[in-house]
Amino acid sequence: MNTYLEAIKNRRSIYGLEKSSPISNDEICKLAEDAMLHTPSPFNMQSSRVLVLFGPNHDRLWEIVMNALRKKVPADKFSPTETKIKSFAEAYGTILYFDDTAVTSQYAEKFHTYRDNFPTWAQQANAILQYNIWNLLAESGLGASLQHYNPLIDAEVKQTWNIPDDWLLIAQMPFGTQTAAPAEKTFIPTNERIFRYD
């Protein structure tokens, strides 16, 4: 229990990252695979999907993000955005998280009483997967953060990596060797968030 609690405490959003890793690409993919196998999903529908991008593929993703944002952010205000995206590009790799909506829809029809809940449940299951992988990366000495540039980049991501139309992009997780400490974390008192009734 103490080891698990320490892992939870140590996982943070890390923005200072570099293109190196203390573990191999195979080991990173094995972490993702283990998390995928053992993360729960509603009715065991297993609709989460993951792409792990290394090297030129990782670089290409952040080029796509940069180009998409250039079309949205005024040129005279783009500098902070450019700096932020470059920091993600400087990471070692990126994990893309998807939901296979064809599977989610299939289960929604199969369990018709709960049909409207399945998209929400799929997002929740995906979030648990993201958190599990994030903790495993942190335990392996890799920093990471969670980003959301969807739906701005969805079409080009699907085209670039031949992603099925039914896959919904949910999040992007750049990761790499940590080069900077995380920002100080503040907490709302737990007695304002947890309410006990004996």
Short mmCIF file of N, CA and C in Angstrom, two decimals, residues 14 16-25 28-29 51-55 58 62 87-97 133-134 137-138 141-146 172-178:
data_model
loop_
_atom_site.label_atom_id
_atom_site.label_comp_id
_atom_site.label_asym_id
_atom_site.label_seq_id
_atom_site.Cartn_x
_atom_site.Cartn_y
_atom_site.Cartn_z
N ILE A 14 4.85 16.96 -15.67
CA ILE A 14 6.23 17.38 -15.89
C ILE A 14 6.32 18.00 -17.28
N GLY A 16 9.24 20.00 -18.23
CA GLY A 16 10.63 20.03 -18.67
C GLY A 16 11.08 18.63 -19.01
N LEU A 17 11.11 18.31 -20.31
CA LEU A 17 11.43 16.96 -20.78
C LEU A 17 12.49 17.03 -21.87
N GLU A 18 13.26 15.94 -22.01
CA GLU A 18 14.24 15.87 -23.09
C GLU A 18 14.12 14.54 -23.83
N LYS A 19 14.78 14.48 -24.99
CA LYS A 19 14.69 13.31 -25.86
C LYS A 19 15.62 12.20 -25.38
N SER A 20 15.33 11.67 -24.22
CA SER A 20 16.06 10.51 -23.72
C SER A 20 15.13 9.73 -22.82
N SER A 21 15.49 8.46 -22.57
CA SER A 21 14.67 7.61 -21.73
C SER A 21 15.56 6.62 -20.98
N PRO A 22 15.29 6.41 -19.70
CA PRO A 22 16.06 5.42 -18.94
C PRO A 22 15.68 3.98 -19.26
N ILE A 23 14.58 3.80 -20.01
CA ILE A 23 14.16 2.45 -20.41
C ILE A 23 13.97 2.41 -21.92
N SER A 24 13.96 1.22 -22.48
CA SER A 24 13.89 1.05 -23.94
C SER A 24 12.48 1.29 -24.47
N ASN A 25 12.37 1.47 -25.77
CA ASN A 25 11.07 1.61 -26.41
C ASN A 25 10.20 0.37 -26.16
N ILE A 28 8.79 0.61 -22.70
CA ILE A 28 7.71 1.60 -22.64
C ILE A 28 6.42 1.00 -23.19
N CYS A 29 6.53 0.33 -24.32
CA CYS A 29 5.34 -0.29 -24.92
C CYS A 29 4.78 -1.41 -24.04
N LEU A 51 -1.77 4.73 -29.26
CA LEU A 51 -0.67 4.82 -30.22
C LEU A 51 0.54 5.34 -29.45
N VAL A 52 1.67 4.66 -29.55
CA VAL A 52 2.90 5.13 -28.90
C VAL A 52 3.84 5.60 -30.01
N LEU A 53 4.16 6.90 -29.99
CA LEU A 53 4.96 7.51 -31.04
C LEU A 53 6.37 7.80 -30.54
N PHE A 54 7.37 7.34 -31.30
CA PHE A 54 8.77 7.61 -31.01
C PHE A 54 9.41 8.31 -32.21
N GLY A 55 10.56 8.93 -31.97
CA GLY A 55 11.39 9.47 -33.06
C GLY A 55 10.64 10.39 -33.99
N HIS A 58 6.87 10.93 -33.32
CA HIS A 58 6.63 11.88 -32.22
C HIS A 58 6.81 13.32 -32.73
N TRP A 62 3.86 16.78 -33.18
CA TRP A 62 3.92 18.15 -32.65
C TRP A 62 4.05 19.18 -33.78
N SER A 87 8.23 22.68 -26.38
CA SER A 87 8.61 21.93 -25.17
C SER A 87 8.08 20.50 -25.23
N PHE A 88 6.90 20.32 -25.81
CA PHE A 88 6.37 18.95 -25.97
C PHE A 88 7.15 18.20 -27.04
N ALA A 89 7.53 18.90 -28.09
CA ALA A 89 8.31 18.27 -29.16
C ALA A 89 9.69 17.84 -28.67
N GLU A 90 10.22 18.52 -27.65
CA GLU A 90 11.53 18.18 -27.10
C GLU A 90 11.50 16.90 -26.26
N ALA A 91 10.31 16.36 -26.01
CA ALA A 91 10.18 15.13 -25.23
C ALA A 91 10.66 13.93 -26.06
N TYR A 92 10.72 12.78 -25.42
CA TYR A 92 11.23 11.57 -26.07
C TYR A 92 10.17 10.91 -26.96
N GLY A 93 8.94 10.94 -26.52
CA GLY A 93 7.85 10.30 -27.27
C GLY A 93 6.51 10.83 -26.82
N THR A 94 5.46 10.35 -27.46
CA THR A 94 4.10 10.76 -27.10
C THR A 94 3.17 9.56 -27.20
N ILE A 95 2.27 9.45 -26.25
CA ILE A 95 1.22 8.44 -26.29
C ILE A 95 -0.09 9.13 -26.65
N LEU A 96 -0.76 8.60 -27.67
CA LEU A 96 -2.08 9.10 -28.07
C LEU A 96 -3.14 8.13 -27.54
N TYR A 97 -4.17 8.69 -26.94
CA TYR A 97 -5.25 7.89 -26.37
C TYR A 97 -6.52 8.08 -27.19
N ILE A 133 -0.99 4.36 -17.00
CA ILE A 133 0.23 4.47 -17.80
C ILE A 133 1.12 5.59 -17.26
N TRP A 134 0.50 6.71 -16.89
CA TRP A 134 1.25 7.84 -16.36
C TRP A 134 2.03 7.44 -15.10
N LEU A 137 4.93 5.16 -16.08
CA LEU A 137 6.03 5.95 -16.65
C LEU A 137 6.83 6.63 -15.55
N ALA A 138 6.12 7.24 -14.60
CA ALA A 138 6.79 7.94 -13.50
C ALA A 138 7.63 6.98 -12.68
N GLY A 141 10.95 6.32 -14.18
CA GLY A 141 11.88 7.45 -14.31
C GLY A 141 11.57 8.40 -15.45
N LEU A 142 10.37 8.31 -15.98
CA LEU A 142 9.97 9.19 -17.09
C LEU A 142 8.95 10.21 -16.63
N GLY A 143 9.18 11.48 -16.98
CA GLY A 143 8.20 12.52 -16.73
C GLY A 143 7.19 12.56 -17.86
N ALA A 144 6.01 13.09 -17.59
CA ALA A 144 4.96 13.17 -18.61
C ALA A 144 3.96 14.24 -18.22
N SER A 145 3.17 14.64 -19.19
CA SER A 145 2.02 15.52 -18.93
C SER A 145 0.90 15.08 -19.87
N LEU A 146 -0.29 15.57 -19.60
CA LEU A 146 -1.45 15.21 -20.42
C LEU A 146 -1.95 16.45 -21.14
N GLN A 172 -3.28 13.49 -25.51
CA GLN A 172 -1.90 13.28 -25.94
C GLN A 172 -1.00 13.39 -24.71
N MET A 173 -0.06 12.45 -24.57
CA MET A 173 0.81 12.41 -23.40
C MET A 173 2.29 12.41 -23.83
N PRO A 174 2.92 13.60 -23.93
CA PRO A 174 4.36 13.63 -24.19
C PRO A 174 5.12 13.14 -22.95
N PHE A 175 6.20 12.39 -23.19
CA PHE A 175 6.98 11.85 -22.07
C PHE A 175 8.46 11.85 -22.43
N GLY A 176 9.30 11.87 -21.40
CA GLY A 176 10.74 11.83 -21.60
C GLY A 176 11.45 11.98 -20.27
N THR A 177 12.77 12.07 -20.34
CA THR A 177 13.55 12.28 -19.13
C THR A 177 13.30 13.67 -18.60
N GLN A 178 13.04 13.75 -17.30
CA GLN A 178 12.69 15.02 -16.65
C GLN A 178 13.91 15.93 -16.55
#
